mmCIF file of C-alpha atoms in Angstrom:
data_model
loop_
_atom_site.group_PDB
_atom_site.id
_atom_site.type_symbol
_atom_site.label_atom_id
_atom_site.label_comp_id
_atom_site.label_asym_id
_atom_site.label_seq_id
_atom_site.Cartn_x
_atom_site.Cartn_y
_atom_site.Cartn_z
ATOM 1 C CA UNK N 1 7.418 6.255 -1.214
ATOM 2 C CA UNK N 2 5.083 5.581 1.244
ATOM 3 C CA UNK N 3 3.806 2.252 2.887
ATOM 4 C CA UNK N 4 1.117 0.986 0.163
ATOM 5 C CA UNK N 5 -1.326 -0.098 2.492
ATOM 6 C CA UNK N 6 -1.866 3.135 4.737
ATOM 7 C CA UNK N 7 -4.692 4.239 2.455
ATOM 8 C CA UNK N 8 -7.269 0.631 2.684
ATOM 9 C CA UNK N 9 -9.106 2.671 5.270
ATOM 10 C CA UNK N 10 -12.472 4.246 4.269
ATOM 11 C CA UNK N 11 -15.002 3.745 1.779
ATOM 12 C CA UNK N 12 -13.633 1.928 -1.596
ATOM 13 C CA UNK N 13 -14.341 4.979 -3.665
ATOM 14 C CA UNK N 14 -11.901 6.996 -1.387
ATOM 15 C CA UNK N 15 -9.409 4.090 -1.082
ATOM 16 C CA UNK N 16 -8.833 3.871 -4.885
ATOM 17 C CA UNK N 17 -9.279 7.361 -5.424
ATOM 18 C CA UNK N 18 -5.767 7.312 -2.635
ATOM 19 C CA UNK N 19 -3.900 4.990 -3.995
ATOM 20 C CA UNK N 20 -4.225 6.445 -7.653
ATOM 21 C CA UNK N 21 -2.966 9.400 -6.248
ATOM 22 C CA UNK N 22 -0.018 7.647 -4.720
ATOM 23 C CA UNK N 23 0.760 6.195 -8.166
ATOM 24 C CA UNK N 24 0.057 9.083 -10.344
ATOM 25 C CA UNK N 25 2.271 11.217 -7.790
ATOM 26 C CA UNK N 26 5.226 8.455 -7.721
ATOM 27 C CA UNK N 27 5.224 9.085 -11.685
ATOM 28 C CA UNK N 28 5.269 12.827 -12.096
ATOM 29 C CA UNK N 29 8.238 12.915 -9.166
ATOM 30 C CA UNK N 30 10.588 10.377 -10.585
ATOM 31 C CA UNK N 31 13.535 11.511 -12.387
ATOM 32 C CA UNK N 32 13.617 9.749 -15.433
ATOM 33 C CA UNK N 33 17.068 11.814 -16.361
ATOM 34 C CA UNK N 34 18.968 10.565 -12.837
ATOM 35 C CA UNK N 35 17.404 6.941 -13.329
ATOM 36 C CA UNK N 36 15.286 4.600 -15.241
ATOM 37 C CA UNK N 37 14.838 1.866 -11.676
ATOM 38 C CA UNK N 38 12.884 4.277 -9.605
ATOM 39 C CA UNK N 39 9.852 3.954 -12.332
ATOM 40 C CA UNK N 40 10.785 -0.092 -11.808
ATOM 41 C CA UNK N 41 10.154 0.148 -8.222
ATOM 42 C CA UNK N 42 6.761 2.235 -8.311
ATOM 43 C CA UNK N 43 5.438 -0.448 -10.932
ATOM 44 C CA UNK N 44 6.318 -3.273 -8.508
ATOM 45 C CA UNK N 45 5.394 -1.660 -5.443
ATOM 46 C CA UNK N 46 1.998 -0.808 -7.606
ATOM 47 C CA UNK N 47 0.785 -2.626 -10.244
ATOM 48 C CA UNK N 48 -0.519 -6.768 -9.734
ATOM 49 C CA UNK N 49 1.521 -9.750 -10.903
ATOM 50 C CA UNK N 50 -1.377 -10.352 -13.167
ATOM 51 C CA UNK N 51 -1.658 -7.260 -14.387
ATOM 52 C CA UNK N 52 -2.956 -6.973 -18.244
ATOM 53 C CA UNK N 53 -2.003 -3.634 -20.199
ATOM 54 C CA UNK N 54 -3.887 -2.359 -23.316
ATOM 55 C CA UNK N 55 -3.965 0.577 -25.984
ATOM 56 C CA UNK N 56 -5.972 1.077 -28.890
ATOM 57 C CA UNK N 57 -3.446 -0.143 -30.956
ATOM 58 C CA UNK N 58 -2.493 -2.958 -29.664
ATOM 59 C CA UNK N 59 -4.661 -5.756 -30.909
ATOM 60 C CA UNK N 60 -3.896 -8.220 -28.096
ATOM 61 C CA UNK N 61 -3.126 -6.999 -24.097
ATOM 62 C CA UNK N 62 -0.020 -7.572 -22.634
ATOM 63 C CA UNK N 63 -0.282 -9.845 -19.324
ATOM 64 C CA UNK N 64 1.696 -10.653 -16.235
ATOM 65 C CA UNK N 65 3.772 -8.887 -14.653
ATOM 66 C CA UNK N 66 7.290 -9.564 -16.350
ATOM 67 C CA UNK N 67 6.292 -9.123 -19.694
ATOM 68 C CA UNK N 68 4.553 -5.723 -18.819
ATOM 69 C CA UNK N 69 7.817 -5.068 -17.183
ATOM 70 C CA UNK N 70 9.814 -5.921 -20.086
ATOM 71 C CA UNK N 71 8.057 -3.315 -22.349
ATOM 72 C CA UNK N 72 8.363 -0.548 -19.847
ATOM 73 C CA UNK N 73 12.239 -1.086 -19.199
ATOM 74 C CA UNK N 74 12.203 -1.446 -23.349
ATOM 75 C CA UNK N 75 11.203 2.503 -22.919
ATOM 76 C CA UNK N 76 12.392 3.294 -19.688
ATOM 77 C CA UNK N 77 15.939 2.636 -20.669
ATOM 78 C CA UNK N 78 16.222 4.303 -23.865
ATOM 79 C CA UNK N 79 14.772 7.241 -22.424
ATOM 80 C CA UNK N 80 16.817 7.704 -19.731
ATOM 81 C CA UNK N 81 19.993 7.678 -21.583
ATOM 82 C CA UNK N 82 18.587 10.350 -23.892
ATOM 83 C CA UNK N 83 17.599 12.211 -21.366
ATOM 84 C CA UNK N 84 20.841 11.949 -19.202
ATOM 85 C CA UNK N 85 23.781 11.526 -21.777
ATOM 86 C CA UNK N 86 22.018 13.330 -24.872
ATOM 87 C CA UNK N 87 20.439 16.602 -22.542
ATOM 88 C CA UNK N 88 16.861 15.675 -23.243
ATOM 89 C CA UNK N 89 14.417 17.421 -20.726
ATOM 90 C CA UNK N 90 11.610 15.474 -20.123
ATOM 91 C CA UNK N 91 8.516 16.096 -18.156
ATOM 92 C CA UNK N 92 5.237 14.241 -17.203
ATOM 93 C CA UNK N 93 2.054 15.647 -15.847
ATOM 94 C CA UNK N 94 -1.401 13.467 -15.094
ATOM 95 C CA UNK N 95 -4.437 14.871 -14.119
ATOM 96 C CA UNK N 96 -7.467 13.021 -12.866
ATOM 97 C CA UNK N 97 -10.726 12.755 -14.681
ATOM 98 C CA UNK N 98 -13.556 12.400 -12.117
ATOM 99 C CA UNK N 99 -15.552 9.733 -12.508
ATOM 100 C CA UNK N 100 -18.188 7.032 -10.806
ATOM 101 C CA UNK N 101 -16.951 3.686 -10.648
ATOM 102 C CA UNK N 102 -15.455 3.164 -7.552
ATOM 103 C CA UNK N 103 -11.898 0.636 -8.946
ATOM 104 C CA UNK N 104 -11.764 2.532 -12.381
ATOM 105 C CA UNK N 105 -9.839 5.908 -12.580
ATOM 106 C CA UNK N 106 -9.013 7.975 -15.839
ATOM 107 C CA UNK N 107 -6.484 10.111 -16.351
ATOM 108 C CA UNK N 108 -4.875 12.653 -18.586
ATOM 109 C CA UNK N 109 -1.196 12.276 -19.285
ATOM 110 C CA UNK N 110 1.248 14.741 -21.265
ATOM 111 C CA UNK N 111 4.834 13.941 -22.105
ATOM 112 C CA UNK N 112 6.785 16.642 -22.776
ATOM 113 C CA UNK N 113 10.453 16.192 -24.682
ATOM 114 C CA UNK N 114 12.541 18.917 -25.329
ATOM 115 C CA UNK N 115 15.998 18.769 -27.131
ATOM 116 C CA UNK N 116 18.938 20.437 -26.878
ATOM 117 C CA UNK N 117 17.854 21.967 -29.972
ATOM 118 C CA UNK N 118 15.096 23.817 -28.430
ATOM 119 C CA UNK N 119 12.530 21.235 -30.868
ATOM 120 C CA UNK N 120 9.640 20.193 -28.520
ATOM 121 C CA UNK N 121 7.659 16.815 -29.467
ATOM 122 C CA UNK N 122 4.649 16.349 -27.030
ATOM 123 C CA UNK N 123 2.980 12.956 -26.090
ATOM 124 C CA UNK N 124 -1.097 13.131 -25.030
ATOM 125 C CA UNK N 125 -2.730 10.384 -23.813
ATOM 126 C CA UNK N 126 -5.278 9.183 -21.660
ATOM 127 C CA UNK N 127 -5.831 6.025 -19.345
ATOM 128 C CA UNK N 128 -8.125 3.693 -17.837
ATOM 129 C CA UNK N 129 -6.427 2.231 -14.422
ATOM 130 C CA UNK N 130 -9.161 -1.092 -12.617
ATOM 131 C CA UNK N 131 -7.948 -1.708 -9.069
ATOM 132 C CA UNK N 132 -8.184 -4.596 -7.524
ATOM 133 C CA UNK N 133 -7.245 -3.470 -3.668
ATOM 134 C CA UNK N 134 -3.975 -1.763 -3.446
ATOM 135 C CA UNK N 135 -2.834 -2.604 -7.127
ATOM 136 C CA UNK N 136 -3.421 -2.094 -10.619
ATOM 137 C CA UNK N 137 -5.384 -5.072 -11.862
ATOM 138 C CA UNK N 138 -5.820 -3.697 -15.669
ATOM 139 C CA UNK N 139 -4.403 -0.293 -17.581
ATOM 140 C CA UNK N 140 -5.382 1.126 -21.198
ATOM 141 C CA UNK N 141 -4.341 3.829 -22.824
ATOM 142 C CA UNK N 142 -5.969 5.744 -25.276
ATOM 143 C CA UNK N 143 -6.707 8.464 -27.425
ATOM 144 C CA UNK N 144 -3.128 8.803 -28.230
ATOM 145 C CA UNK N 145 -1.547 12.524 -29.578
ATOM 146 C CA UNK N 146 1.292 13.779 -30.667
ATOM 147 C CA UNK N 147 2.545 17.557 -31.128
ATOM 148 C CA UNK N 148 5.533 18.215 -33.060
ATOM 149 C CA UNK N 149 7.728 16.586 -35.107
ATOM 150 C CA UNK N 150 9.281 13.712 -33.669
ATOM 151 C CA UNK N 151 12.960 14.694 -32.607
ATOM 152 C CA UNK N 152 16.421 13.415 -34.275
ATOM 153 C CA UNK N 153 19.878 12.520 -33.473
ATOM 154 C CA UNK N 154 20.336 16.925 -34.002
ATOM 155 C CA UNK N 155 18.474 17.341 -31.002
ATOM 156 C CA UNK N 156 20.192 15.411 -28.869
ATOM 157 C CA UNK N 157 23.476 16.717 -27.057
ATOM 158 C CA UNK N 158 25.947 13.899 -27.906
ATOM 159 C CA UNK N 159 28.560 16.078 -29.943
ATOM 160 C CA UNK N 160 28.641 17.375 -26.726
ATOM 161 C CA UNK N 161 30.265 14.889 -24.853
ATOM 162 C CA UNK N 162 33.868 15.109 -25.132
ATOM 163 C CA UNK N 163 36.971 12.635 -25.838
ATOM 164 C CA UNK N 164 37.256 10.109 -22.596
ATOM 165 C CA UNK N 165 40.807 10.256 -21.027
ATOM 166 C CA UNK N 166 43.366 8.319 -21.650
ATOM 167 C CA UNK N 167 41.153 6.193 -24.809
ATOM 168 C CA UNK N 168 42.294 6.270 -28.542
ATOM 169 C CA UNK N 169 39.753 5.362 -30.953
ATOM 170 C CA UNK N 170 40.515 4.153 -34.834
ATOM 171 C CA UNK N 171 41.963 1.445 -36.518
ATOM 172 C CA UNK N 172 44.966 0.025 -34.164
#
């Protein structure tokens, strides 16, 4: 990733405009199958220590820093093992929504899971990033979809995984 301050040059709308790029481009490179602390990094390197995080339905914003942390390692983590022990493929794509205000950018998001199954459940969303100079001073998330069935422990490649050496299982 590059130095986070290389885009303050310019007119605000073109500064923010950068650094949501940066972000949005961090996200859709990561590798959430080879690890979950690369997405830990990009929110640290991006996102303010008093950052607040909404949805529409949440009824009260998260804030700070840690405890917006905490939630996305509570889904980072998870994710990663299904996606690296239990053969998961998982993709993410954003695209921007053009709009006017300089420090507000929208965006289109789409979460694609796939099992090992072949069973496909699809996330759609959409969010509202305010910066405040190089970081993300607020997030929400809205208009929240989902396509397909969500998937089960069938779709996951765990019977897959075979017998570790040398370790005997069962009553002993």
């Amino acid at each position: 990733m590059s130095d986070q301050h290389s885009f303050l040059s310019g007119d605000p709308y073109s500064r923010y405009q950068a650094a949501e790029q940066m972000l949005n481009t961090a996200i859709t490179q990561a590798k959430i199958s080879e690890s979950f602390e690369e997405y830990l990094e990009i929110f640290d390197k991006f996102y303010a220590d008093e950052v607040e995080v909404s949805s529409e339905t949440q009824h009260e914003p998260i804030r700070g820093k840690a405890r917006v942390g905490s939630l996305l390692l509570n889904f980072l983590v998870p994710l990663h093992v299904m996606a690296e022990v239990g053969g998961l493929a998982i993709s993410i794509k954003e695209t921007t929504i053009p709009g006017d205000a300089a420090n507000e950018i929208h965006s289109a998001w789409t979460l694609n899971i796939v099992g090992v199954s072949g069973k496909t459940c699809t996330l759609n969303w959409r969010a509202l990033r305010k910066w405040n100079g190089s970081r993300v001073l607020y997030e929400h998330h809205y208009d929240l979809q989902r396509s397909g069935e969500p998937l089960t422990f069938d779709d996951l490649g765990f019977d897959m995984i075979g017998p570790v050496a040398g370790f005997q299982g069962g009553p002993g």
